[in-house]
XYZ file of C-alpha atoms in Angstrom:
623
model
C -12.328 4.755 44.552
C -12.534 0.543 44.613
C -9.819 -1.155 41.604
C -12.749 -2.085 39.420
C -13.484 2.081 38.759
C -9.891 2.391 38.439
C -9.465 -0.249 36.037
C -13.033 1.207 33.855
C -11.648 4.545 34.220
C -8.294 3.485 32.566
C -9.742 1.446 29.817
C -12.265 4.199 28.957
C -9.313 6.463 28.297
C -7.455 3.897 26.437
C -10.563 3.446 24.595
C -11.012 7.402 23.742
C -7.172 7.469 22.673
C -7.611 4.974 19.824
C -10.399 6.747 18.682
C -8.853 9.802 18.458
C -5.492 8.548 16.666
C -7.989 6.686 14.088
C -9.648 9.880 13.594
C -6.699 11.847 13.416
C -5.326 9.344 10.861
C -8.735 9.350 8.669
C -7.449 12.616 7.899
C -10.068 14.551 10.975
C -7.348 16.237 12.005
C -9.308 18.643 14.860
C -9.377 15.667 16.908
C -5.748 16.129 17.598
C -6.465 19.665 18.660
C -9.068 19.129 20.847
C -9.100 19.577 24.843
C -9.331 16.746 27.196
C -12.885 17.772 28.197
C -14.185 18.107 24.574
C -14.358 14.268 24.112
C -18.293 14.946 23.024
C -17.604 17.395 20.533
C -14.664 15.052 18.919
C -16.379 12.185 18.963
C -19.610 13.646 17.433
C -17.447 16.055 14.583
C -15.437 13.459 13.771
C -18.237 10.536 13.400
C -20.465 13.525 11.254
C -17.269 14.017 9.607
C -16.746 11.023 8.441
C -20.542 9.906 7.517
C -21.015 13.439 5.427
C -17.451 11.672 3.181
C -19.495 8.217 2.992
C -22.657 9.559 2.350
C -24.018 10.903 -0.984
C -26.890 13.080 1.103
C -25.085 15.623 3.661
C -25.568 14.844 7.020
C -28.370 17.618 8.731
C -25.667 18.436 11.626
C -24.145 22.125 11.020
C -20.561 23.191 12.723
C -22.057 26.456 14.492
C -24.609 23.831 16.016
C -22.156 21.381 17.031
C -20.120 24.255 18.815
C -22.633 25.222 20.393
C -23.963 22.163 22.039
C -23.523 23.222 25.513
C -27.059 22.292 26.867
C -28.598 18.569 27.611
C -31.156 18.737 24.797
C -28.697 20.325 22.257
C -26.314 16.849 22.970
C -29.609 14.850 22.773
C -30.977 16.186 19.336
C -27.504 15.524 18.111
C -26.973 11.639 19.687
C -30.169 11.006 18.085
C -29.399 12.567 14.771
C -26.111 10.433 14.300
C -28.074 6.957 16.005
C -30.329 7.448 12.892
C -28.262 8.071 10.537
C -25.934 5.134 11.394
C -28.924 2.935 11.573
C -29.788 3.721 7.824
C -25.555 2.946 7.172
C -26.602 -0.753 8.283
C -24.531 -0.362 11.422
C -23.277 -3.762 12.449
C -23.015 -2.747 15.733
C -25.718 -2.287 18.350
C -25.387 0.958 19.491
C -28.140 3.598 21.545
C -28.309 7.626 21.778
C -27.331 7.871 25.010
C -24.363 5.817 24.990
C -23.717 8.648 21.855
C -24.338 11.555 24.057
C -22.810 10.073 27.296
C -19.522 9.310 25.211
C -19.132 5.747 26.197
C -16.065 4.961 24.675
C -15.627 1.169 24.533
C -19.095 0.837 22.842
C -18.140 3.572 20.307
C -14.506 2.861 19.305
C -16.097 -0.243 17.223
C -18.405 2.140 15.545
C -15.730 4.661 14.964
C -13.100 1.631 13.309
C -16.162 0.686 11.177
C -17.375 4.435 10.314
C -13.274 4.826 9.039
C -13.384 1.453 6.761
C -16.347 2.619 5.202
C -14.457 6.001 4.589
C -11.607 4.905 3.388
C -13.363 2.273 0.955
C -14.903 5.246 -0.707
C -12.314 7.404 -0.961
C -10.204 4.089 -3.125
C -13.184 3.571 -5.176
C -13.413 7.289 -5.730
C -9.821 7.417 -6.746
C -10.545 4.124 -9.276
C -13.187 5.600 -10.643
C -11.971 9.361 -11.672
C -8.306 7.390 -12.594
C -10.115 5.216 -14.692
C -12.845 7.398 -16.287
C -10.708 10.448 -17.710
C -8.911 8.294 -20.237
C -11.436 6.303 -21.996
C -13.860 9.888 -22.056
C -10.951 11.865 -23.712
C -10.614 8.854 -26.273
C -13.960 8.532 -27.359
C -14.327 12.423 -28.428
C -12.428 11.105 -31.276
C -13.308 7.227 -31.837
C -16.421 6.275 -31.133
C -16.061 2.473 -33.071
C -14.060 1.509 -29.921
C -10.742 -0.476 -30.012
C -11.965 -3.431 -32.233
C -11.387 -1.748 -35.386
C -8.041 0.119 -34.791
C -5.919 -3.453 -35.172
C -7.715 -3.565 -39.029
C -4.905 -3.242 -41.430
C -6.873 -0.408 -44.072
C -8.714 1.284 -40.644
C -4.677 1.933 -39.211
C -3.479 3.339 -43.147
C -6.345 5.554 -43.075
C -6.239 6.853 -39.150
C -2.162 7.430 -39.995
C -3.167 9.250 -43.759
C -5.525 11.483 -41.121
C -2.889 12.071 -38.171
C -0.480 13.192 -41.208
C -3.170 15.212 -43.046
C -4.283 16.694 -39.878
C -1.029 17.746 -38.480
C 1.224 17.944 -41.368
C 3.823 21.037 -42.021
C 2.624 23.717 -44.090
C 5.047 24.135 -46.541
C 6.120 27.809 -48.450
C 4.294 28.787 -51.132
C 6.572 31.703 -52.046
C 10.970 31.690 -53.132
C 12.497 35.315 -52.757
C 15.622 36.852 -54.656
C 18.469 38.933 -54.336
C 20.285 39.621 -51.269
C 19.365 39.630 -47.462
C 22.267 41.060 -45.601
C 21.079 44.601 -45.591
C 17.660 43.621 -44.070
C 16.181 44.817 -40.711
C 15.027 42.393 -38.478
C 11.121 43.481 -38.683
C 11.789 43.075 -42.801
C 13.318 39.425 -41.822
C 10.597 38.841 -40.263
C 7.904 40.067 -42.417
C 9.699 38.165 -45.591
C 9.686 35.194 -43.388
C 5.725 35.528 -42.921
C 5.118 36.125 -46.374
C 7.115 32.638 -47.378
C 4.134 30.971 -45.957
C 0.980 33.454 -46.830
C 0.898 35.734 -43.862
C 1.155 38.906 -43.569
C 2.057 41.063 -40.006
C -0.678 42.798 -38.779
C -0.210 45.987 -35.842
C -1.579 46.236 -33.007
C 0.153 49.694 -32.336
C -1.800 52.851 -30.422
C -5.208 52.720 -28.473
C -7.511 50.549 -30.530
C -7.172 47.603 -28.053
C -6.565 45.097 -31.401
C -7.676 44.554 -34.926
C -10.628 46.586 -35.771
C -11.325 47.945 -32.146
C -9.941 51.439 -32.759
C -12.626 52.229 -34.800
C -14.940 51.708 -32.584
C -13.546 53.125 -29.715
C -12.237 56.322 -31.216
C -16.368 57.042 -32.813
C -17.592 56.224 -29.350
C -15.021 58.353 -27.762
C -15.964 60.803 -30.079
C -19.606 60.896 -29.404
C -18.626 60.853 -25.621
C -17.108 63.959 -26.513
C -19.613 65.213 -28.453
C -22.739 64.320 -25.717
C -20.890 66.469 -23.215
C -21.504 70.299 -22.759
C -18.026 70.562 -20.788
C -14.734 68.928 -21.907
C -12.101 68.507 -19.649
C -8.314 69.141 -20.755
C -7.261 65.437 -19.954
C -9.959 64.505 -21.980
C -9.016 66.765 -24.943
C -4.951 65.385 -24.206
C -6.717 62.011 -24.308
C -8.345 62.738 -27.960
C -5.375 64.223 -29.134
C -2.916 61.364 -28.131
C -5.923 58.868 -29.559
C -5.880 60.781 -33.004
C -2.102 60.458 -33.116
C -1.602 57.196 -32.078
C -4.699 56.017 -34.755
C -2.467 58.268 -37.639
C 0.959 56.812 -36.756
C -0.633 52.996 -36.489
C -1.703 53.944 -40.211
C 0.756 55.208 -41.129
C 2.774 51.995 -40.298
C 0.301 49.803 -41.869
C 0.829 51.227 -45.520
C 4.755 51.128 -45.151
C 4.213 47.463 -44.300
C 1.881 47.014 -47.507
C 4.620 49.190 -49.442
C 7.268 46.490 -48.073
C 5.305 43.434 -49.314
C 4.366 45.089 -52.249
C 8.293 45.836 -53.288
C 9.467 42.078 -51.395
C 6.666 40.396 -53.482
C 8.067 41.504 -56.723
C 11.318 39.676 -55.918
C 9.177 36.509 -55.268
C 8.456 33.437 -57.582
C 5.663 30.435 -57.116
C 6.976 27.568 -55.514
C 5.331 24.393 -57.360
C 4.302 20.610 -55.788
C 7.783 19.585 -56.902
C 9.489 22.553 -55.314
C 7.505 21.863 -52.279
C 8.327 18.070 -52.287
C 11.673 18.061 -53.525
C 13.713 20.986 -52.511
C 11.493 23.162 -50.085
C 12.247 20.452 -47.391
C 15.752 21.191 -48.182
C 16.016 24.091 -49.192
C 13.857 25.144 -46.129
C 17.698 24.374 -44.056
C 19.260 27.899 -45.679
C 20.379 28.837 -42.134
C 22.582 25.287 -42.069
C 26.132 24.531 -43.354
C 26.558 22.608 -46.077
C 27.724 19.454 -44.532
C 23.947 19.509 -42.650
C 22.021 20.211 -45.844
C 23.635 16.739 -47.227
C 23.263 14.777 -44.270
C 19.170 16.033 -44.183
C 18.941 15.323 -48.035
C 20.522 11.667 -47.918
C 17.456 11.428 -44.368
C 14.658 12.441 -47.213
C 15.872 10.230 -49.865
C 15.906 7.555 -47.532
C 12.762 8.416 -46.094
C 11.447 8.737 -49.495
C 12.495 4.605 -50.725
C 11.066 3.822 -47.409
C 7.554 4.982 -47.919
C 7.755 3.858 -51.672
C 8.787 0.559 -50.826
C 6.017 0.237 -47.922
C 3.687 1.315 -50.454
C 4.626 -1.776 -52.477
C 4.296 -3.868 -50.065
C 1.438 -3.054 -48.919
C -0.576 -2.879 -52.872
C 1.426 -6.466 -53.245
C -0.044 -7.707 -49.909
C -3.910 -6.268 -51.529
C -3.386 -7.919 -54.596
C -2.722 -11.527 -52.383
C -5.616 -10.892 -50.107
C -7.964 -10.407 -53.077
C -6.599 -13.487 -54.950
C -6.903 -15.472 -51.624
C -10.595 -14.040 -51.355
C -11.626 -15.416 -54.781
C -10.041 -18.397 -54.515
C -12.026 -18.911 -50.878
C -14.952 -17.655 -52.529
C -14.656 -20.579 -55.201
C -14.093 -23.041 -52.505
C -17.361 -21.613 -50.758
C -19.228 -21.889 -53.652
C -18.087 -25.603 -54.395
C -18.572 -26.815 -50.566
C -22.384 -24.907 -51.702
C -22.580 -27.454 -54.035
C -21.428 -30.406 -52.700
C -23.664 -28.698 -49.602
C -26.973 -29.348 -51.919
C -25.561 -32.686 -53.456
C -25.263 -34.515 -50.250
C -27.327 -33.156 -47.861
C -27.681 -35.830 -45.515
C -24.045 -36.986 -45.536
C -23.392 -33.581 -44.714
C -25.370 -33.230 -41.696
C -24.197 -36.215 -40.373
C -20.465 -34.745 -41.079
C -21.140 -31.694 -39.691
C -23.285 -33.555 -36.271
C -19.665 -35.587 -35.862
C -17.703 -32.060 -36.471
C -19.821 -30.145 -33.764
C -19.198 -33.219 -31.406
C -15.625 -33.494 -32.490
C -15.151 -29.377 -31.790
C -17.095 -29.729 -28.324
C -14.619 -32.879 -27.456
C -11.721 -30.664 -28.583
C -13.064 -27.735 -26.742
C -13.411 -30.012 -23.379
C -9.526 -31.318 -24.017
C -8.465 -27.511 -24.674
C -10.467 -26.576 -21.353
C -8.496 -29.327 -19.511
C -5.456 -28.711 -20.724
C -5.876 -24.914 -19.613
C -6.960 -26.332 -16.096
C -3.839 -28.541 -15.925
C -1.750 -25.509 -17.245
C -3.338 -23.004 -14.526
C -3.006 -25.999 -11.606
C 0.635 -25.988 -12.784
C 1.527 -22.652 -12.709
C -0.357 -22.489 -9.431
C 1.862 -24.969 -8.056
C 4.962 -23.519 -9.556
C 4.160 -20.213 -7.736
C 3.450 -22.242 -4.603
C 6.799 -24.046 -4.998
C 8.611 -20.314 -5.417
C 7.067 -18.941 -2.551
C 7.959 -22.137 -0.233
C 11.633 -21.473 -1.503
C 12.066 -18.127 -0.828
C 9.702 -17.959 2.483
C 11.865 -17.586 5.793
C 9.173 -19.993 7.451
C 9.650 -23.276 5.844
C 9.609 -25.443 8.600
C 5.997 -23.982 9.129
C 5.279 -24.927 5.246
C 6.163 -28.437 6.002
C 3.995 -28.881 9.128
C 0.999 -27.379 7.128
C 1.654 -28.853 4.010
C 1.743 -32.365 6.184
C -1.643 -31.553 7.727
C -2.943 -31.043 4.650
C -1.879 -34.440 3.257
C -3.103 -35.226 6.544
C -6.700 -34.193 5.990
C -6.979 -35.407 2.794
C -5.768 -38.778 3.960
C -8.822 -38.458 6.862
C -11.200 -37.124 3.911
C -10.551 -40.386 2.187
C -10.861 -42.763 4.983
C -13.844 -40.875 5.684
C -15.344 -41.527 2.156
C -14.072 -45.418 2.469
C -15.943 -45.887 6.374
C -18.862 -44.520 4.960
C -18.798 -46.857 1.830
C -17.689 -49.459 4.429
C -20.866 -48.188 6.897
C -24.079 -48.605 4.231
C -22.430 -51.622 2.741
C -22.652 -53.022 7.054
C -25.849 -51.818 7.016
C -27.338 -52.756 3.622
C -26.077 -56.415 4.802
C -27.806 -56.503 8.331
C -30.875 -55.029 6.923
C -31.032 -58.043 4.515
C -30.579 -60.166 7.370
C -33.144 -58.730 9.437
C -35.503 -59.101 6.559
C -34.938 -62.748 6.415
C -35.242 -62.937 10.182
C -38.167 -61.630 10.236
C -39.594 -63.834 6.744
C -38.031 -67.025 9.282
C -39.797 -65.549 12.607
C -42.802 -68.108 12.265
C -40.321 -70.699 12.441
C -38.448 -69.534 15.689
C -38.312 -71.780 18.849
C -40.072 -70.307 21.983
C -36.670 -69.464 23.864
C -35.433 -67.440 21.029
C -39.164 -65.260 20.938
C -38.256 -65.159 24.902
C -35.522 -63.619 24.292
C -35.993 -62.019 21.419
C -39.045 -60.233 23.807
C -36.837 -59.585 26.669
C -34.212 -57.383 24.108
C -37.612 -55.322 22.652
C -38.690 -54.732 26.581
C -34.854 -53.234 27.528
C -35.069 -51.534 24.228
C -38.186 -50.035 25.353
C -36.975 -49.155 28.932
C -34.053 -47.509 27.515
C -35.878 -45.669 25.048
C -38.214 -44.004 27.501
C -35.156 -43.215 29.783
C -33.408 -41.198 27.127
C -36.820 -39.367 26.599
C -37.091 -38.166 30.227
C -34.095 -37.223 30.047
C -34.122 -35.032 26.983
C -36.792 -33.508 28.756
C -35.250 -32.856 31.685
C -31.846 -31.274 29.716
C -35.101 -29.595 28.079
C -36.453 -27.673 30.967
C -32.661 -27.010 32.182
C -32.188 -24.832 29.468
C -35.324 -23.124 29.418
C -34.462 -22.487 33.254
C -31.032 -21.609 32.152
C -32.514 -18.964 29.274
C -34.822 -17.713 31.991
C -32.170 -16.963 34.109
C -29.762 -15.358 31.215
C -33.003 -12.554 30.281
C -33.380 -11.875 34.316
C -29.313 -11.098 33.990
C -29.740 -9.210 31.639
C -32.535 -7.327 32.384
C -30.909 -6.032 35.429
C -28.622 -2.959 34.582
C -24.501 -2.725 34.969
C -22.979 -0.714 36.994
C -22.207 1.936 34.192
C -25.573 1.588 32.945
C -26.880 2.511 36.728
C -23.763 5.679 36.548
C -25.053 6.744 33.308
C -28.777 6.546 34.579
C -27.796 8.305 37.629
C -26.051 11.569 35.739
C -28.976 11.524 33.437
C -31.478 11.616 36.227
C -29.723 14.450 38.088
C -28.980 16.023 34.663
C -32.933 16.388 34.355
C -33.558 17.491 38.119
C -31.521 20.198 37.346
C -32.924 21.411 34.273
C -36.561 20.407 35.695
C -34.944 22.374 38.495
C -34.239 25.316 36.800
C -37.082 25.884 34.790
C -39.539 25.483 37.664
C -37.266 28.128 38.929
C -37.185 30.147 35.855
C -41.485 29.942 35.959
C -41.533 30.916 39.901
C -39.592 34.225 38.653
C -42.070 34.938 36.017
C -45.427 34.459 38.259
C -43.823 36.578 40.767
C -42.828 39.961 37.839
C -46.480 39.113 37.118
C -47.960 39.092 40.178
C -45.991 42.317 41.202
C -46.184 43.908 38.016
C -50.043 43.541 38.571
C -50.283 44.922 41.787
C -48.340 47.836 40.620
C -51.123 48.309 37.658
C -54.003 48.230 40.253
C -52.104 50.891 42.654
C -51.638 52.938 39.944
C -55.460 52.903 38.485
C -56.567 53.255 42.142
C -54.115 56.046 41.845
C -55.216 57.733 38.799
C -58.774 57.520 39.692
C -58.499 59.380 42.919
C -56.595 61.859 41.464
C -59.023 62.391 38.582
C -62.193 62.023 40.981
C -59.971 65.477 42.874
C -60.181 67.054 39.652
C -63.573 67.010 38.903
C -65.173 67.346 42.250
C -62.736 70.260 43.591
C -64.251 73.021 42.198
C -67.883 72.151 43.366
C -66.302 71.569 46.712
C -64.677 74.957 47.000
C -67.949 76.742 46.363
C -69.473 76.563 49.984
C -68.197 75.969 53.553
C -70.089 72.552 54.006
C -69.101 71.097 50.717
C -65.428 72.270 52.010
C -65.761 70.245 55.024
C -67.124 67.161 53.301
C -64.955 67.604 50.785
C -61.293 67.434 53.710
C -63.252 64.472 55.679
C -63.363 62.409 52.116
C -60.068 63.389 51.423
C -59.279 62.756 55.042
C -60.699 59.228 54.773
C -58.940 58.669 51.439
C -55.638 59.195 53.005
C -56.270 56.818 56.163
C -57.455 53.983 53.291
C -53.758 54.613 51.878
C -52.144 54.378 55.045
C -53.489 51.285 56.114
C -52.993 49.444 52.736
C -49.545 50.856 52.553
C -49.062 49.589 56.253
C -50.168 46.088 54.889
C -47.762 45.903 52.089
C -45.209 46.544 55.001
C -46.020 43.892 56.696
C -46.034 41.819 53.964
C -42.566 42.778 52.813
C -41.222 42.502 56.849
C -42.603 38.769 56.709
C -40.898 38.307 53.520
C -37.741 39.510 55.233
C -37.880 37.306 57.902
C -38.524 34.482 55.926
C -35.741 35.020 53.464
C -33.565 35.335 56.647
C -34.548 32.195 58.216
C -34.391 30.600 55.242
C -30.302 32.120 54.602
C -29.835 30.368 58.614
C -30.921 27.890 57.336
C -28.646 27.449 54.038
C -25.860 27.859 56.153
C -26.324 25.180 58.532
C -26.628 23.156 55.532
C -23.349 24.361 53.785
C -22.036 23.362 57.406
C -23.133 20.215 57.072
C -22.266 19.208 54.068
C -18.724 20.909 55.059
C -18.081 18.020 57.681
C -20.066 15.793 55.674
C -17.121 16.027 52.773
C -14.599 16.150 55.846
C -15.880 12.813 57.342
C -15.519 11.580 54.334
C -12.162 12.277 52.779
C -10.971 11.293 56.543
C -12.980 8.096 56.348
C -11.275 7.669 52.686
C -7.992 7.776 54.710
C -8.928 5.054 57.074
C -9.652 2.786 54.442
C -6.404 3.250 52.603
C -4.563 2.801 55.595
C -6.404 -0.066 56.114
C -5.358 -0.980 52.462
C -1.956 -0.811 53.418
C -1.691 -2.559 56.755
C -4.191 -5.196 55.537
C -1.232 -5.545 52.064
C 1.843 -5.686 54.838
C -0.414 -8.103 56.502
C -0.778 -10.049 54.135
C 3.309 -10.517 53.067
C 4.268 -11.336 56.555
């Protein structure tokens, strides 16, 4: 193998090694796992991997098929699946189906960098967009006037009255008496409930929950009840059920019989119970240093609110006073408006032109603010940057090219006033040509004549430089046209890739003409067969009847049999051909495996020579 295969070898491995780590990274994690000689399969799975995450459609390419792709026309389908679904992607990159389904690796590791940018760009804007969408959705279940009117002074009092309507504390509606200490916890509990309106409801026995018992113990029953034969589980079952539904209410009036006797030692809280000491009073489980501390929090809660309230009604009362007395001065300008129209639209022409000049110096002084800043951050980076020696040298070239920019501008200025000048004066040498000497239209000939040569110079040689290059672009398309050496490999292995399989199936159709063809000749032996036997049959009987029938009857049969035994001595001589030619033809092979034995021989010896020659030819060449 010559350094040039070596060196395409080694780069097409390099090559397949980045495109399995940027695979691998992508998050295609079976790439890592896959075998050496399974570069087809990873390169194909990853690259339908990867489209299927870009793509909004599913790519038409199924695992089981992929694993499967064994065969030449399985890989082919496939290459030219993914070619044509990469050309719809607006692949940048030229790319063709059998560069796919030979693997070339240099041509596809730009597809596969580009295939991975594309991927990861839509998995960020995939993340943006479910970040940024659950938020705003969420919020607008609620608000749907957007955020313009929450900053509104009266819109915020009446979304906070809401939020505290909405969410507020329910207070107790009912105070008991008399003492607690001898209480159960379940009567705690139930007192507690009935404080605030509730009452404790049981869920006790097989009902399954409120109401449900009911139902279940009549359909029980008429389970029961539809059956000719009852089991004894299912009587237990009733039993248990009928107990359960007695104890469960049984427990329900004791609990009514507890409210009942709890509500009699209950009085009515009022809305000044409730405001003033149910808050408080609410804190029986504290000390008494706690219930002070909380009362002094709710008084000064309580001048808090009252005094906001104040200030907001005194900050109404000053916005409505400010609105009439706006209103007034709207109605006078109205006036004044209809008094002087024509003053006024001049006064109002000079205010629009006044606000668009003020507008212009607020726009410029934004500009000058934003250059500044700009600068400031430039100047902050420059200090803290570990390259300022490399700041300098730039920020000098860029002085540097606006210095050339604005000699530039100034030779050009410099250039049409030069020419602007001389085309003046050839104007007026030409308006003083009828009064030029002979010498000077001599000469002034002679310069037109060189002018002339030189022109038509330049143009033969324009055309010359012009059939150079189409000689040159000629040449370039006959380059190309000719195939590379890979191209000629790949070409090659496809070729011999289709022998084969051409091979095979013409194979694969010999077998089949030959089952026919013998298959057939067993079907006409047999009907030969069957009708001999039935012509037997029918004829033996007649045949047996006298003595000359008999003897016609044995030579027919006798003739039959020599008919058999020549056509069976045929086929034998068929097959014993056949034998001999499959024999010759197994001599043959062998010299042939023989062959190619030395053949391989000759040349791994002649592959020694040459790297012998290598190496002398290398010691050669350092003495």
């Amino acid at each position: 193998m010559d350094q040039s295969s070596t060196a395409t070898l080694s780069h097409r491995h390099e090559c397949m090694q980045d495109i399995t780590k940027l695979l691998v990274d992508a998050g295609y994690s079976r790439a890592g796992d896959m075998a050496a000689g399974e570069e087809f399969d990873k390169v194909v799975g990853g690259l339908s991997w990867l489209i299927t995450a870009t793509l909004t459609t599913p790519l038409d390419i199924s695992l089981p098929t992929l694993l499967e792709a064994t065969s030449i026309s399985t890989r082919i389908a496939l290459s030219e699946v993914l070619h044509y679904t990469l050309l719809k992607m607006d692949l940048p990159v030229e790319i063709s189906p059998h560069q796919i389904q030979g693997v070339d690796a240099p041509v596809l590791l730009p597809v596969v960098r580009w295939a991975v940018k594309n991927f990861m760009e839509k998995r960020v804007a995939s993340g943006d967009s479910i970040l940024g969408g659950g938020g705003g959705v969420e919020f607008t279940k609620y608000y749907d006037k957007g955020f313009g009117g929450l900053f509104d002074g009266e819109e915020i009092a009446r979304n906070v009255e809401e939020m505290q309507e909405r969410y507020k504390v329910r207070g107790r509606k009912y105070r008991f008496k008399g003492s607690q200490g001898s209480e159960t916890e379940e009567q705690k509990v139930h007192r507690c409930l009935l404080e605030y309106g509730e009452k404790m409801r049981s869920y006790r026995g097989l009902r399954g929950g409120e109401g449900g018992g009911e139902e279940g113990g009549s359909n029980s029953d008429r389970g029961f009840k539809g059956r000719k034969k009852v089991s004894a589980f299912d009587k237990q079952l009733a039993d248990a059920q009928k107990v359960a539904e007695e104890e469960e209410k049984a427990l329900e009036e004791a609990r009514e019989r507890m409210a009942a006797q709890l509500m009699k030692n209950s009085e009515e809280l009022n809305d000044e119970d409730v405001a003033g000491r149910g808050g408080v009073g609410g804190l029986v489980t504290l000390g008494r240093g706690e219930i002070g501390v909380a009362n002094e929090e709710y008084e000064k809660l309580r001048e808090k609110m009252l005094k906001e309230r104040k200030d907001r009604d005194e900050k109404k009362e000053l916005f409505n006073s400010r609105k009439l007395a706006l209103e007034r001065e709207i109605a006078e300008g109205q006036r004044l408006l209809d008094k002087n129209g024509g003053e006024v639209s001049k006064a109002e022409k000079a205010r629009a032109e006044m606000q668009r000049m003020r507008t212009e110096v607020q726009d410029e002084k934004a500009n000058n603010a934003k250059i500044s800043e700009e600068l400031q951050n430039l100047s902050e980076i420059e200090a803290s940057s570990g390259q300022k020696d490399l700041l300098k040298s730039l920020w000098a070239l860029v002085q540097e090219n606006e210095k050339v920019k604005k000699d530039e501008k100034h030779f050009k200025e410099e250039c049409k006033k030069k020419m602007d000048a001389l085309t003046a004066a050839l104007q007026n040498m030409g308006d003083d040509h009828g009064g030029q000497s002979e010498e000077e239209k001599a000469k002034m000939q002679e310069i037109e004549n060189m002018h002339a040569k030189i022109s038509s110079k330049h143009d033969k040689v324009r055309q010359l430089l012009a059939q150079r290059n189409l000689q040159v672009a000629s040449t370039t398309r006959k380059i190309d046209d000719v195939p590379t050496r890979m191209e000629l490999i790949q070409y090659e292995r496809r070729f011999v890739e289709l022998y084969q399989q051409v091979a095979l199936k013409l194979e694969e159709t010999r077998r089949y003409y030959a089952t026919y063809n013998t298959l057939d000749s067993t079907r006409n032996f047999l009907s030969k067969e069957v009708k001999l036997i039935d012509s037997i049959t029918n004829n033996f009987e007649n045949a047996m009847k006298t003595k000359g029938s008999q003897d016609e009857f044995l030579q027919q049969f006798e003739a039959i049999l020599k008919g058999v035994q020549d056509s069976l001595s045929k086929q034998d001589g068929a097959l014993k051909k056949k034998q001999e030619e499959v024999s010759k033809k197994e001599t043959e092979y062998t010299s042939v495996i023989e062959d190619q034995r030395k053949y391989f021989k000759l040349v791994k010896d002649f592959q020694e020579e040459c790297n012998k020659n290598e190496a002398l030819g290398a010691k050669i060449g350092e003495i």
